[in-house]
PDB file of C-alpha atoms in Angstrom:
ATOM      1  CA  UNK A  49      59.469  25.106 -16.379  1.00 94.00           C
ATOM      2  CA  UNK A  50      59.371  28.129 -14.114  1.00 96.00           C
ATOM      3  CA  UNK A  51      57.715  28.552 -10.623  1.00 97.00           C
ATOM      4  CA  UNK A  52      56.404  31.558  -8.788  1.00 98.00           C
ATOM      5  CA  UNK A  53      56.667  31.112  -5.391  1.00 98.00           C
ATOM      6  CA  UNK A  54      56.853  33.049  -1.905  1.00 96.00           C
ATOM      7  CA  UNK A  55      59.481  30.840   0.273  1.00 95.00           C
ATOM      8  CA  UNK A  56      57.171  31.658   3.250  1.00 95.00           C
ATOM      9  CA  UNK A  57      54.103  29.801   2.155  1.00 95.00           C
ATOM     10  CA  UNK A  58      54.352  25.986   3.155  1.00 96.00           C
ATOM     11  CA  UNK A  59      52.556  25.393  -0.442  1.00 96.00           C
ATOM     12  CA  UNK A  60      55.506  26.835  -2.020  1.00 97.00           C
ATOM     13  CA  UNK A  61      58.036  24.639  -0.254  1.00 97.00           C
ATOM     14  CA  UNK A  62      55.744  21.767  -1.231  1.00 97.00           C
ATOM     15  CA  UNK A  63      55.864  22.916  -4.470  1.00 97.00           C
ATOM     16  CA  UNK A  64      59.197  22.527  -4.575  1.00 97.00           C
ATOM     17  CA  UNK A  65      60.212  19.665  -3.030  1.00 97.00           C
ATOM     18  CA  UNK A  66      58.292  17.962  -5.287  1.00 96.00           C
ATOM     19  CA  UNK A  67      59.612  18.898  -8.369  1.00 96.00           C
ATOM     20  CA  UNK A  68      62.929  17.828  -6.666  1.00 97.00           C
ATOM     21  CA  UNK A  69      61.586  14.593  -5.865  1.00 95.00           C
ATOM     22  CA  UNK A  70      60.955  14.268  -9.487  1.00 93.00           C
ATOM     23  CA  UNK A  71      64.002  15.404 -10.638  1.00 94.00           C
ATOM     24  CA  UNK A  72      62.146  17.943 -12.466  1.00 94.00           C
ATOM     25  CA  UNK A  73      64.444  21.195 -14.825  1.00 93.00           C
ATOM     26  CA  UNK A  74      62.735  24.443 -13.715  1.00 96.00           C
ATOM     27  CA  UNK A  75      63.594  28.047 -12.600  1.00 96.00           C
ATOM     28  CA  UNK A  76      63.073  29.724  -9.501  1.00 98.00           C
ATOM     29  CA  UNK A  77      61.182  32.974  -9.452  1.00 97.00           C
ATOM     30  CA  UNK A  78      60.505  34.912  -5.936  1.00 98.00           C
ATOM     31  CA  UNK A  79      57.508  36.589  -7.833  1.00 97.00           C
ATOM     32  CA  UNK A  80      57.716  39.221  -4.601  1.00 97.00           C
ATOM     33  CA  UNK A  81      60.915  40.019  -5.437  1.00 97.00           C
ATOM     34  CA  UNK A  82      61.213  40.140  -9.038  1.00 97.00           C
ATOM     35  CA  UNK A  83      57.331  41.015  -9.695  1.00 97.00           C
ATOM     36  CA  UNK A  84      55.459  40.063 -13.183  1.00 97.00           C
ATOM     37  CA  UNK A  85      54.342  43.021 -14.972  1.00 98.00           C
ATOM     38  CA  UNK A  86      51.155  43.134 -16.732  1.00 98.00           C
ATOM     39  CA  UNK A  87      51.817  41.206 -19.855  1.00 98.00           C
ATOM     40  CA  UNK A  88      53.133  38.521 -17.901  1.00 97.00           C
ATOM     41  CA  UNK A  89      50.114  38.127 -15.877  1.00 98.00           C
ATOM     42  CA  UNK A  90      48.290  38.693 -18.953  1.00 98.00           C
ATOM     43  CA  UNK A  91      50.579  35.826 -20.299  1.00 97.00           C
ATOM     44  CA  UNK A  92      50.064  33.476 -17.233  1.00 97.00           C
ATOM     45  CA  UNK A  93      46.468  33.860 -17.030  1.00 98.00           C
ATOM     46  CA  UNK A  94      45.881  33.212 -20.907  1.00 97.00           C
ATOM     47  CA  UNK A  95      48.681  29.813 -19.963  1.00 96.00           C
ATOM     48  CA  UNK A  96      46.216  28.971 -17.254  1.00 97.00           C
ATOM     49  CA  UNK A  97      43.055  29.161 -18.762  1.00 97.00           C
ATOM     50  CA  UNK A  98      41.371  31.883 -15.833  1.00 98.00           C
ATOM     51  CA  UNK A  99      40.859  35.384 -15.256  1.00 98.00           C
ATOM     52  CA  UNK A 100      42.811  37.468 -12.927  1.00 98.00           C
ATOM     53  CA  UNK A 101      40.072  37.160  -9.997  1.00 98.00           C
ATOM     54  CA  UNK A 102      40.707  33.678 -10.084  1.00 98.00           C
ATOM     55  CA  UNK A 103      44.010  34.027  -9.035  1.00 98.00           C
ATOM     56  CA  UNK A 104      43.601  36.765  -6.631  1.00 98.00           C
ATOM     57  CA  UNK A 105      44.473  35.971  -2.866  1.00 97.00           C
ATOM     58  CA  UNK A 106      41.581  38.281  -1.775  1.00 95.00           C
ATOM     59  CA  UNK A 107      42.185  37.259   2.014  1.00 94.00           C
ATOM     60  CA  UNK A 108      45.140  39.214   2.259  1.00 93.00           C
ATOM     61  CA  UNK A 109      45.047  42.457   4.019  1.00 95.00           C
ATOM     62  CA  UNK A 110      46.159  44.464   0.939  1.00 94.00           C
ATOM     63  CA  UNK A 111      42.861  42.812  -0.997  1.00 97.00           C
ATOM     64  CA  UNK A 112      41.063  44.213   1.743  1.00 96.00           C
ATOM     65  CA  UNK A 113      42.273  47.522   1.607  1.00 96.00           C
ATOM     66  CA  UNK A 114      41.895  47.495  -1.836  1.00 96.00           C
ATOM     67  CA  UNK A 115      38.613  46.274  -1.734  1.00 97.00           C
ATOM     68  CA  UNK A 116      38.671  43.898  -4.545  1.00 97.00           C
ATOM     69  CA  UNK A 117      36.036  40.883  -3.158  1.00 95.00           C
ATOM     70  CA  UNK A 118      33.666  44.164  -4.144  1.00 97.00           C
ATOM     71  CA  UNK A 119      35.449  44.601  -7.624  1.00 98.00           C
ATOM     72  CA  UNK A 120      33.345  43.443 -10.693  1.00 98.00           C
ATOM     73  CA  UNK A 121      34.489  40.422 -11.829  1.00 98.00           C
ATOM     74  CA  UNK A 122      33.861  40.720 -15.507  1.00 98.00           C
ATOM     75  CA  UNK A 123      35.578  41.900 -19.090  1.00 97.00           C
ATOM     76  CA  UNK A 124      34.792  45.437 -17.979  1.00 98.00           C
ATOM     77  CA  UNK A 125      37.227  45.525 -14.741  1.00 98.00           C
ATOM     78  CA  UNK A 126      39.752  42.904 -16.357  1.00 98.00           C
ATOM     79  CA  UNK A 127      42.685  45.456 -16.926  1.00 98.00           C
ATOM     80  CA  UNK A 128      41.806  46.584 -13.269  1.00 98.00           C
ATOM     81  CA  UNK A 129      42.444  43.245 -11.673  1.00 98.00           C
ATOM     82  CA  UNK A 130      45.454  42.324 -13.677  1.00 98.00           C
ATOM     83  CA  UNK A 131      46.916  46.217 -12.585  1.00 98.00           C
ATOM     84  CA  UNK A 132      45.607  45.511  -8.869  1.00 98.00           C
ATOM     85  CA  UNK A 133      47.928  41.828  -9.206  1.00 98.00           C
ATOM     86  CA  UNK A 134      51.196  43.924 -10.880  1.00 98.00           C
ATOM     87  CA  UNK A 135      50.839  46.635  -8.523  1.00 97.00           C
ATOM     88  CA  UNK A 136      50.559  43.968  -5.140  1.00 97.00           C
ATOM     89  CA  UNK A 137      52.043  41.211  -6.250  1.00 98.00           C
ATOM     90  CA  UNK A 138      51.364  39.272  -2.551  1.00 96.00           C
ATOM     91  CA  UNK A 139      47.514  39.022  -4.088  1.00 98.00           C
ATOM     92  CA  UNK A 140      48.815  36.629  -6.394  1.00 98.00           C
ATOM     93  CA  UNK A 141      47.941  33.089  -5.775  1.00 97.00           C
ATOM     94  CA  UNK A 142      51.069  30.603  -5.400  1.00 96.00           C
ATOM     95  CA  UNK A 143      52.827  28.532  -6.629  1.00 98.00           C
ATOM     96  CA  UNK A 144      52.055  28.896 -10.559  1.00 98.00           C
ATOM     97  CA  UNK A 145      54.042  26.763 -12.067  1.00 97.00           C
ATOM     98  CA  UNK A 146      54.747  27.309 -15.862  1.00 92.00           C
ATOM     99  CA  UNK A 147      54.889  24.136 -17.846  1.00 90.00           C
ATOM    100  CA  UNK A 148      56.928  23.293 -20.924  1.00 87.00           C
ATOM    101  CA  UNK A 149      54.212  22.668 -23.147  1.00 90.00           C
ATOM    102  CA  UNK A 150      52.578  26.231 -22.622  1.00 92.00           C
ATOM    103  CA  UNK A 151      50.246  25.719 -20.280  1.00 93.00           C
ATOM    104  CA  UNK A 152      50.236  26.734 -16.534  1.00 95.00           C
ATOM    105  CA  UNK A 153      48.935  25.712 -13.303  1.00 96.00           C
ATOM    106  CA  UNK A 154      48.486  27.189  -9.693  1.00 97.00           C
ATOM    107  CA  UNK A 155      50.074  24.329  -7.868  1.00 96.00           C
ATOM    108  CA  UNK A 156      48.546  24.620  -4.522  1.00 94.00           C
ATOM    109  CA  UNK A 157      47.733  20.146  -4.669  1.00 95.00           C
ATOM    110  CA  UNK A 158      50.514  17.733  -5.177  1.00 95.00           C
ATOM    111  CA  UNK A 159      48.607  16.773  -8.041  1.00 94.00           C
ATOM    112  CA  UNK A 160      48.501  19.840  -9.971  1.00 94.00           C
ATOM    113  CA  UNK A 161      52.309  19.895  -9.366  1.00 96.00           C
ATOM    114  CA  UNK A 162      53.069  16.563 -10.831  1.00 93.00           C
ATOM    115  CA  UNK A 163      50.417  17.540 -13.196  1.00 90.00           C
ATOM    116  CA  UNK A 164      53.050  20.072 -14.682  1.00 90.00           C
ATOM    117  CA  UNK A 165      55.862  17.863 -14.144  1.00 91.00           C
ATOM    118  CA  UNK A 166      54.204  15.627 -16.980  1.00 88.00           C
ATOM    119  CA  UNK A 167      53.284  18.183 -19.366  1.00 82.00           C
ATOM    120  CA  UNK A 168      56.917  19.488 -19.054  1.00 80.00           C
ATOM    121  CA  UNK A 169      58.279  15.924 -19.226  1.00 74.00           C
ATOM    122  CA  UNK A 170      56.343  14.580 -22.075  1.00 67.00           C
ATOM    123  CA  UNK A 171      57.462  18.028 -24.170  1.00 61.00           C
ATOM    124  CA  UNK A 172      60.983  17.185 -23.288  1.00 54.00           C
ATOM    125  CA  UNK A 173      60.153  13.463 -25.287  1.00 45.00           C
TER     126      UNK A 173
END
């Protein structure tokens, strides 16, 4: 399993301390640091099941700038979206946790965390 996180955001932290808790096997990745490119959004977003404006932190002052709560949100301005997330990576939502059994969630409840924690667990069976 593999979670994006930003150490900053108290979700994040949560996030992690509960995969401790549950003695969970996952990686670490600082997504602001070592930023996903385009095919692994493209990747994340077909794991989670949403589009790229569902993931998009359009609160932030770069979405603002950016203007993306004006963007279409349809098959048309995809590519745009998932560039706009590559290019800013602080517009992505956190923590997305990658589960073992190829599916994805944004962990921002305790449940979707332990959510992943099972689907990684029960592939591990």
């Amino acid at each position: 399993m593999e979670i994006w996180i930003n150490p900053a955001c108290s979700k994040c932290r949560s996030a992690v301390r509960i995969l401790d808790e549950e003695g969970a096997h996952y990686t670490v990745r600082r997504y602001l640091d070592d930023v996903p490119g385009e095919a692994e959004i493209r990747a994340v977003l077909g794991r989670l099941g949403l589009e790229p404006w569902d993931i998009t932190r359009t609160q932030e002052a770069e979405a603002e700038e950016l203007g993306v709560r004006d963007w279409p949100r349809d098959a048309d301005a995809r590519e745009r979206w998932i560039t706009a997330l590559a290019t800013h990576p602080a517009l992505i939502q956190r923590p997305i946790l990658t589960a073992d059994d190829g599916t994805a969630v944004v962990g921002r409840t305790e449940e979707a965390v332990r959510d992943a924690v099972g689907r990684s667990a029960a592939r591990g069976r």
